[in-house]
Coordinates of C-alpha atoms in Angstrom, one line a residue:
Chain E
M229 CA 57.1 19.7 59.3
A230 CA 59.9 22.0 58.9
G231 CA 59.8 25.8 59.0
F232 CA 56.8 26.9 57.0
N233 CA 56.3 23.7 55.1
K234 CA 52.7 22.8 56.0
V235 CA 52.2 19.9 53.7
V236 CA 50.9 16.7 55.2
H237 CA 50.7 13.4 53.4
S238 CA 47.9 11.6 55.1
Y239 CA 44.4 12.4 56.2
E240 CA 45.4 11.1 59.7
E241 CA 47.9 13.8 59.9
A242 CA 45.6 16.4 58.3
L243 CA 42.9 15.8 61.0
A244 CA 45.1 14.9 64.0
G245 CA 43.6 16.4 67.1
L246 CA 40.0 16.4 65.8
N247 CA 37.9 15.0 68.6
D248 CA 34.3 14.5 69.7
D249 CA 32.2 17.6 70.6
M250 CA 34.4 20.0 68.6
T251 CA 33.2 22.8 66.4
I252 CA 34.1 22.5 62.8
M253 CA 33.7 24.9 59.8
V254 CA 33.3 23.2 56.4
G255 CA 33.7 25.3 53.2
G256 CA 31.4 25.0 50.2
F257 CA 28.1 26.2 48.7
G258 CA 25.9 23.2 48.0
L259 CA 28.4 20.6 46.8
C260 CA 30.6 23.2 45.1
G261 CA 34.0 23.8 46.8
I262 CA 33.6 21.3 49.6
P263 CA 36.7 19.5 51.1
E264 CA 35.5 16.1 50.1
G265 CA 38.4 14.0 51.4
L266 CA 38.5 15.7 54.8
I267 CA 34.7 15.0 55.2
N268 CA 35.2 11.4 54.2
H269 CA 37.9 11.0 56.7
M270 CA 35.8 12.5 59.5
V271 CA 33.3 9.7 58.7
K272 CA 36.1 7.2 59.0
L273 CA 37.2 8.7 62.3
G274 CA 33.7 8.4 63.7
V275 CA 34.0 11.7 65.7
K276 CA 30.7 12.5 67.3
G277 CA 28.8 15.4 68.8
L278 CA 30.2 17.9 66.3
T279 CA 28.9 21.4 65.9
A280 CA 29.2 21.9 62.1
I281 CA 29.2 25.4 60.6
S282 CA 28.6 25.2 56.8
N283 CA 26.2 27.1 54.4
N284 CA 24.5 23.8 53.5
A285 CA 24.3 20.3 54.8
G286 CA 25.3 18.3 51.7
V287 CA 23.0 15.7 50.1
D288 CA 22.1 12.3 51.5
D289 CA 25.1 10.5 50.1
F290 CA 27.7 13.2 49.7
G291 CA 29.4 16.0 51.6
L292 CA 28.1 16.7 55.1
G293 CA 25.2 14.3 54.5
L294 CA 27.6 11.5 55.1
L295 CA 28.4 12.8 58.6
L296 CA 24.7 13.3 59.3
K297 CA 23.9 9.7 58.2
Q298 CA 26.3 8.4 60.9
H299 CA 24.8 10.8 63.5
Q300 CA 28.1 12.6 64.0
I301 CA 26.7 16.1 64.0
S302 CA 24.6 17.3 66.9
T303 CA 24.4 21.0 66.0
M304 CA 24.3 22.5 62.5
I305 CA 24.7 26.2 61.8
A306 CA 23.6 26.8 58.1
S307 CA 21.6 29.1 55.9
Y308 CA 19.8 26.6 53.8
V309 CA 19.3 22.9 54.3
G310 CA 16.7 22.0 51.7
E311 CA 18.5 19.2 49.8
N312 CA 18.9 16.6 52.4
A313 CA 16.3 14.1 53.6
T314 CA 18.5 12.7 56.4
F315 CA 18.8 16.2 57.7
E316 CA 15.1 16.8 57.6
Q317 CA 14.4 13.6 59.5
Q318 CA 16.9 14.4 62.2
M319 CA 15.7 18.0 62.6
L320 CA 12.1 16.9 62.9
S321 CA 12.9 14.2 65.5
G322 CA 14.9 16.8 67.6
E323 CA 18.1 14.8 67.4
L324 CA 19.8 17.6 65.5
N325 CA 19.9 21.2 66.8
V326 CA 19.7 23.5 63.8
I327 CA 20.6 27.2 64.0
L328 CA 19.4 28.8 60.7
T329 CA 21.4 31.9 59.9
P330 CA 21.0 34.3 57.0
Q331 CA 23.7 33.6 54.5
G332 CA 25.3 37.0 54.5
T333 CA 25.2 37.1 58.3
L334 CA 26.8 33.6 58.4
A335 CA 29.6 34.8 56.1
E336 CA 30.2 37.9 58.1
K337 CA 30.1 36.0 61.4
I338 CA 32.9 33.9 60.1
R339 CA 34.8 36.8 58.6
A340 CA 34.5 38.7 61.9
G341 CA 35.6 35.6 63.9
G342 CA 38.8 35.3 61.9
A343 CA 39.4 39.1 62.1
G344 CA 39.1 39.2 65.9
I345 CA 35.8 41.1 66.0
P346 CA 33.4 39.6 68.5
A347 CA 30.1 40.9 67.2
F348 CA 28.6 43.3 64.7
F349 CA 25.4 45.1 63.9
T350 CA 23.5 44.2 60.8
A351 CA 20.1 45.2 59.4
T352 CA 19.6 41.7 58.2
G353 CA 16.9 39.9 60.1
Y354 CA 15.6 42.9 62.1
G355 CA 11.9 42.4 62.9
T356 CA 12.1 38.7 62.0
P357 CA 12.3 35.5 64.2
I358 CA 16.1 35.6 63.6
A359 CA 16.4 38.7 65.9
D360 CA 14.5 37.0 68.8
G361 CA 16.5 37.4 72.0
K362 CA 19.2 39.4 70.4
E363 CA 20.2 43.0 71.2
T364 CA 19.0 45.6 68.7
R365 CA 20.0 49.2 68.3
E366 CA 18.9 52.1 66.2
I367 CA 21.8 53.8 64.4
K368 CA 21.2 56.9 62.3
G369 CA 17.5 56.1 62.1
R370 CA 17.8 52.4 61.1
H371 CA 17.4 49.3 63.1
Y372 CA 20.1 46.7 63.5
V373 CA 20.6 43.3 65.2
L374 CA 23.7 42.4 67.1
E375 CA 25.2 39.2 65.7
E376 CA 28.1 37.4 67.4
S377 CA 31.0 36.1 65.4
L378 CA 32.0 32.5 64.9
T379 CA 35.3 30.6 65.2
A380 CA 36.0 26.9 65.2
D381 CA 38.4 24.3 66.5
F382 CA 39.0 23.1 63.0
A383 CA 38.3 24.9 59.7
L384 CA 38.2 22.5 56.7
V385 CA 38.8 24.3 53.5
R386 CA 39.0 23.4 49.9
A387 CA 41.4 25.4 47.6
W388 CA 42.4 25.1 44.0
K389 CA 46.1 25.8 44.4
A390 CA 48.2 26.0 47.5
D391 CA 51.9 26.4 47.9
T392 CA 53.7 24.5 50.6
M393 CA 53.6 27.5 52.9
G394 CA 49.8 27.5 52.8
N395 CA 49.2 30.4 50.5
L396 CA 45.9 29.7 48.7
V397 CA 44.2 30.4 45.4
F398 CA 40.5 29.5 45.0
R399 CA 38.8 28.8 41.7
K400 CA 35.6 30.4 40.4
T401 CA 32.5 29.9 42.7
A402 CA 34.3 27.2 44.6
A403 CA 35.7 30.0 46.8
N404 CA 32.4 30.8 48.5
F405 CA 32.8 30.3 52.3
N406 CA 36.3 28.9 52.1
P407 CA 38.4 32.1 52.3
M408 CA 36.7 33.3 55.5
M409 CA 36.7 29.9 57.1
A410 CA 40.4 29.6 56.5
T411 CA 40.8 32.6 58.8
A412 CA 38.5 31.4 61.6
G413 CA 39.8 28.0 62.5
K414 CA 42.1 27.4 65.5
I415 CA 43.5 24.7 63.1
T416 CA 42.9 25.3 59.5
V417 CA 43.3 22.4 57.2
V418 CA 43.3 22.9 53.4
E419 CA 42.6 20.3 50.8
A420 CA 44.0 21.5 47.5
E421 CA 43.9 20.2 44.0
E422 CA 47.5 21.2 43.4
I423 CA 50.4 22.0 45.7
V424 CA 53.2 24.1 44.3
E425 CA 56.5 25.4 45.6
P426 CA 56.8 28.8 47.2
G427 CA 57.2 31.5 44.6
E428 CA 55.2 29.7 42.0
L429 CA 52.0 31.5 43.0
D430 CA 52.1 35.2 42.0
P431 CA 51.9 37.1 45.4
D432 CA 49.5 39.5 43.7
H433 CA 47.1 36.7 43.0
I434 CA 47.0 35.0 46.4
H435 CA 43.5 35.0 47.9
T436 CA 44.4 33.6 51.4
P437 CA 47.9 34.3 52.9
G438 CA 49.6 31.3 54.5
I439 CA 49.5 32.8 58.0
Y440 CA 46.0 31.5 58.4
V441 CA 46.8 27.9 57.3
D442 CA 48.2 25.1 59.4
R443 CA 48.1 22.0 57.2
V444 CA 47.8 21.4 53.5
I445 CA 47.0 18.1 51.8
K446 CA 46.8 17.4 48.1
A447 CA 43.7 15.6 46.9
S448 CA 41.7 14.7 43.9
F449 CA 38.0 15.6 43.9
E450 CA 34.9 14.0 42.6
K451 CA 33.3 17.5 42.2
R452 CA 29.8 16.2 42.1
I453 CA 27.2 18.5 40.4
E454 CA 23.9 19.1 42.2
Q455 CA 21.9 20.7 39.4
R456 CA 23.4 19.9 36.0
T457 CA 21.9 22.5 33.7
V458 CA 22.9 22.9 30.1
K459 CA 21.6 25.0 27.2
A460 CA 20.5 23.2 24.1
A461 CA 23.3 22.9 21.5
K462 CA 22.8 25.1 18.5
Chain D
M330 CA -6.1 37.6 31.9
A331 CA -3.7 37.1 34.7
L332 CA -0.1 37.2 33.6
T333 CA 1.9 34.0 32.9
R334 CA 5.2 33.5 34.7
E335 CA 6.9 34.6 31.5
Q336 CA 4.8 37.7 31.2
L337 CA 5.5 38.6 34.8
A338 CA 9.2 38.3 34.1
Q339 CA 8.8 40.4 31.0
R340 CA 7.2 43.1 32.9
V341 CA 9.9 43.1 35.6
A342 CA 12.5 43.3 32.8
K343 CA 11.1 46.7 31.8
E344 CA 12.4 48.0 35.1
L345 CA 16.0 47.2 34.2
Q346 CA 18.3 50.0 33.2
D347 CA 21.5 50.0 31.2
G348 CA 24.4 49.5 33.5
F349 CA 22.5 47.9 36.4
Y350 CA 24.0 45.3 38.7
V351 CA 21.1 42.9 39.4
N352 CA 20.4 40.0 41.7
L353 CA 17.6 37.7 40.6
G354 CA 16.1 35.3 43.0
I355 CA 15.1 31.7 42.3
G356 CA 11.8 31.0 40.4
I357 CA 10.1 33.7 38.4
P358 CA 12.9 36.3 39.0
T359 CA 15.4 34.0 37.3
L360 CA 13.3 34.2 34.1
V361 CA 13.9 38.0 34.0
A362 CA 17.3 37.2 32.6
N363 CA 15.6 36.0 29.4
Y364 CA 14.0 39.4 28.7
I365 CA 16.9 41.8 29.1
P366 CA 16.3 44.3 26.3
Q367 CA 18.5 44.1 23.3
G368 CA 21.5 46.5 23.5
M369 CA 21.2 46.9 27.2
Q370 CA 24.0 45.8 29.4
V371 CA 23.1 44.3 32.8
M372 CA 25.5 42.4 35.1
L373 CA 23.8 39.6 37.1
Q374 CA 25.0 39.0 40.7
S375 CA 24.8 35.5 42.1
E376 CA 25.3 35.6 45.9
N377 CA 27.5 32.5 46.0
G378 CA 30.3 34.7 44.6
L379 CA 29.8 35.6 41.0
L380 CA 29.2 39.0 39.4
G381 CA 28.6 38.6 35.7
M382 CA 26.6 35.4 35.4
G383 CA 26.1 34.1 31.9
E384 CA 23.8 31.5 30.4
F385 CA 23.8 27.8 31.1
P386 CA 26.8 26.0 29.7
T387 CA 26.9 23.6 26.8
E388 CA 27.5 20.0 27.8
E389 CA 31.3 20.4 26.9
N390 CA 31.6 23.6 29.0
I391 CA 30.1 22.4 32.2
D392 CA 32.3 23.3 35.2
A393 CA 31.5 21.9 38.6
D394 CA 33.3 24.9 40.1
L395 CA 31.0 27.4 38.5
I396 CA 27.4 27.4 39.7
N397 CA 24.7 30.0 40.6
A398 CA 22.9 30.4 43.9
G399 CA 20.3 27.8 42.8
K400 CA 23.3 25.4 42.5
Q401 CA 22.8 25.2 38.8
T402 CA 25.8 25.0 36.5
V403 CA 26.3 28.4 34.7
T404 CA 28.9 30.4 32.8
A405 CA 30.5 33.7 33.4
V406 CA 30.4 36.6 30.9
A407 CA 33.4 38.7 29.8
G408 CA 34.1 41.1 32.6
A409 CA 32.8 38.8 35.3
S410 CA 34.5 38.4 38.7
F411 CA 34.5 35.7 41.4
F412 CA 34.7 36.4 45.1
S413 CA 34.0 35.0 48.6
S414 CA 30.6 34.9 50.2
A415 CA 31.6 37.7 52.6
E416 CA 32.5 39.9 49.7
S417 CA 29.3 39.0 47.9
F418 CA 27.2 40.0 50.9
A419 CA 29.2 43.2 51.4
M420 CA 27.9 44.1 47.9
I421 CA 24.4 43.2 48.9
R422 CA 24.3 44.5 52.4
G423 CA 26.2 47.6 51.4
G424 CA 23.6 48.6 48.9
H425 CA 25.8 48.3 45.9
V426 CA 23.4 46.1 43.9
D427 CA 21.1 48.3 41.8
L428 CA 18.1 46.0 41.6
T429 CA 17.0 42.9 43.5
V430 CA 14.1 40.8 42.3
L431 CA 12.7 38.0 44.5
G432 CA 9.6 36.0 45.2
A433 CA 7.4 36.1 48.4
F434 CA 4.6 34.2 50.1
E435 CA 3.1 37.5 51.5
V436 CA 3.7 41.2 51.4
D437 CA 2.0 43.8 53.5
V438 CA 1.1 47.5 53.4
N439 CA 4.2 48.4 55.5
G440 CA 6.5 46.8 53.0
S441 CA 7.2 43.8 55.1
I442 CA 7.8 40.5 53.4
A443 CA 7.4 36.8 54.3
S444 CA 9.1 34.4 52.0
W445 CA 11.0 31.7 53.9
M446 CA 9.0 29.8 56.5
I447 CA 5.5 28.4 56.8
P448 CA 5.0 27.2 60.4
G449 CA 4.1 23.5 60.5
K450 CA 5.9 22.8 57.3
L451 CA 9.5 21.8 57.0
I452 CA 11.8 24.8 57.3
K453 CA 14.6 24.7 54.7
G454 CA 16.2 28.0 55.6
M455 CA 16.3 31.6 54.4
G456 CA 19.5 31.4 52.4
G457 CA 20.4 34.9 51.3
A458 CA 16.9 36.3 51.2
M459 CA 17.1 38.2 54.6
D460 CA 20.3 39.9 53.6
L461 CA 19.0 40.8 50.1
V462 CA 15.8 42.5 51.4
A463 CA 17.7 44.3 54.2
G464 CA 20.5 45.5 51.9
A465 CA 18.8 46.6 48.8
D466 CA 17.0 49.9 48.4
N467 CA 15.5 48.9 45.0
I468 CA 13.6 45.6 45.4
I469 CA 10.9 44.2 43.2
V470 CA 8.8 41.4 44.6
T471 CA 7.2 39.0 42.1
M472 CA 4.4 36.9 43.3
M473 CA 0.9 35.6 42.7
H474 CA -1.7 38.1 43.9
A475 CA -3.8 35.4 45.6
D476 CA -3.4 31.7 46.5
K477 CA -5.3 29.0 44.6
H478 CA -8.3 29.4 46.9
G479 CA -8.4 33.1 46.1
N480 CA -7.0 34.3 49.4
S481 CA -5.0 37.5 49.1
K482 CA -1.3 37.5 49.6
L483 CA -1.2 41.3 49.8
L484 CA -2.1 41.9 53.4
S485 CA -2.5 44.6 56.1
T486 CA 0.1 42.7 58.2
C487 CA 2.0 39.6 57.1
E488 CA 0.8 36.5 59.0
L489 CA 3.8 34.3 58.3
P490 CA 7.2 34.9 60.0
L491 CA 9.0 37.8 58.3
T492 CA 12.0 37.8 56.0
G493 CA 12.3 41.5 56.3
Y494 CA 10.5 44.4 58.0
G495 CA 9.4 47.5 56.1
C496 CA 11.7 47.0 53.1
I497 CA 9.6 46.4 50.0
K498 CA 8.5 49.3 47.8
R499 CA 7.3 47.6 44.6
V500 CA 5.3 44.4 43.9
I501 CA 4.4 42.9 40.5
T502 CA 1.9 40.2 40.7
D503 CA 0.0 38.2 38.0
L504 CA -2.7 40.8 38.3
A505 CA -1.1 44.2 39.0
F506 CA 1.9 46.4 39.5
M507 CA 1.8 48.2 42.8
E508 CA 3.9 50.6 44.8
I509 CA 3.9 50.4 48.6
K510 CA 4.0 53.8 50.5
D511 CA 2.3 55.6 53.3
G512 CA 0.9 52.3 54.7
A513 CA -0.9 51.2 51.5
F514 CA -0.6 49.5 48.2
H515 CA -0.9 52.0 45.3
L516 CA -2.2 50.5 42.1
L517 CA -0.1 51.6 39.2
E518 CA -0.9 49.2 36.4
R519 CA -3.2 46.2 35.8
A520 CA -2.5 43.0 33.8
P521 CA -4.2 43.3 30.3
G522 CA -7.8 42.4 30.6
V523 CA -7.9 42.3 34.4
S524 CA -10.4 44.6 36.0
V525 CA -9.7 47.0 38.8
E526 CA -12.6 45.3 40.7
E527 CA -10.8 41.9 40.6
I528 CA -7.7 43.5 42.0
V529 CA -9.6 45.3 44.7
T530 CA -11.4 42.0 45.6
K531 CA -8.1 40.1 45.8
T532 CA -6.2 42.7 47.8
A533 CA -6.7 42.3 51.6
G534 CA -4.4 45.2 52.6
K535 CA -5.4 48.9 52.0
L536 CA -5.3 49.6 48.3
V537 CA -5.3 53.1 46.8
V538 CA -6.8 53.1 43.3
P539 CA -6.3 56.1 41.1
E540 CA -9.0 57.3 38.7
H541 CA -7.2 55.8 35.7
V542 CA -5.3 52.5 35.9
P543 CA -3.4 51.7 32.7
E544 CA -2.9 48.2 31.4
M545 CA 0.6 46.8 31.5
T546 CA 2.6 46.9 28.3
F547 CA 5.5 44.6 27.6

């Protein structure tokens, strides 16, 4: 790598340094916007004991479901995990530690982590099992729960376009958790559909500035659809 | 007669106002989008990062990068915007969404709601429901008044683990439209052909019944 050129040309380089027992963040909502190639390479690496932070857990044969199937994840932090039978079975058997987190709180924990804020108060979850054991406070007549932020050893992000300096543009609802995760990884690895030269992305249109990004790899994506819904043709 | 799912959605749709930003939950709330009155402009917020959700795409227009919170392929209307999950929940938590409609297992007289977890059954997660109920001032809960054994889902105190504490003010069931205030359900309207007696029988929490209870219109 030279200067600000963050492009790597192999998944080995992209995930160099990823070891057992690390904490990883993985972008995506359902199967939309997940870094497919990086996940597949983690399966190949066989790293184990991972703490995975991701809104969902993939499906049985795609996305994070592939890591679960190989028993590579020991703790999962997610908001909704309903689409994965492997997950259910490992959760029920106690093999997998699951920390269910409200979706907005999860997003904010990651945003805060990347922004250097250690914790924040939110009304979300007050009076529910989510608040058990957490500090609460009344502020201006309303009750709030103290939630600690999240960071990770590796943040695995999927972008639409990246330039070689790591500036990122996301596409439609494939952005989801990716922009915050890009800020919250000690090492942030981006899998992009397209890599362009510096200056080709309009600085006004960049979603994630390159300062957050360590490595960029170009990939093609299967983009599997979870719920294919169409309207009847007229 | 108890309302059908479609009628329930139709009744909720009457609460929409021109210029509202609205988040519709999964299930009956989703159907509300089919009954937005003609000439009224409403922008649908989908918490995975879309404001201005449109209808389902045609086969040719399917885009894997454009889904709703139920993971269904959708479209975006003119004037729509895309954003991160953090931004999306800033809208929700910050009280910027005008109306939120979501389902529930139970609601109680204090406005608490249980909708995400049944002990002993597999827990799938709360998704965005806890943020939605904590953030919105204007929430309508749509649900069945009683379970299939006739047990009321409108209680003095929710028995299931809560999604939110003291945050629900309006409930529309297959039998009735109620407001929650001062520690009681207040009956505002009844489904066409449903008697006040039936509603009273099927409401376990304190129910305040005015002298005249009009039938719903659609």
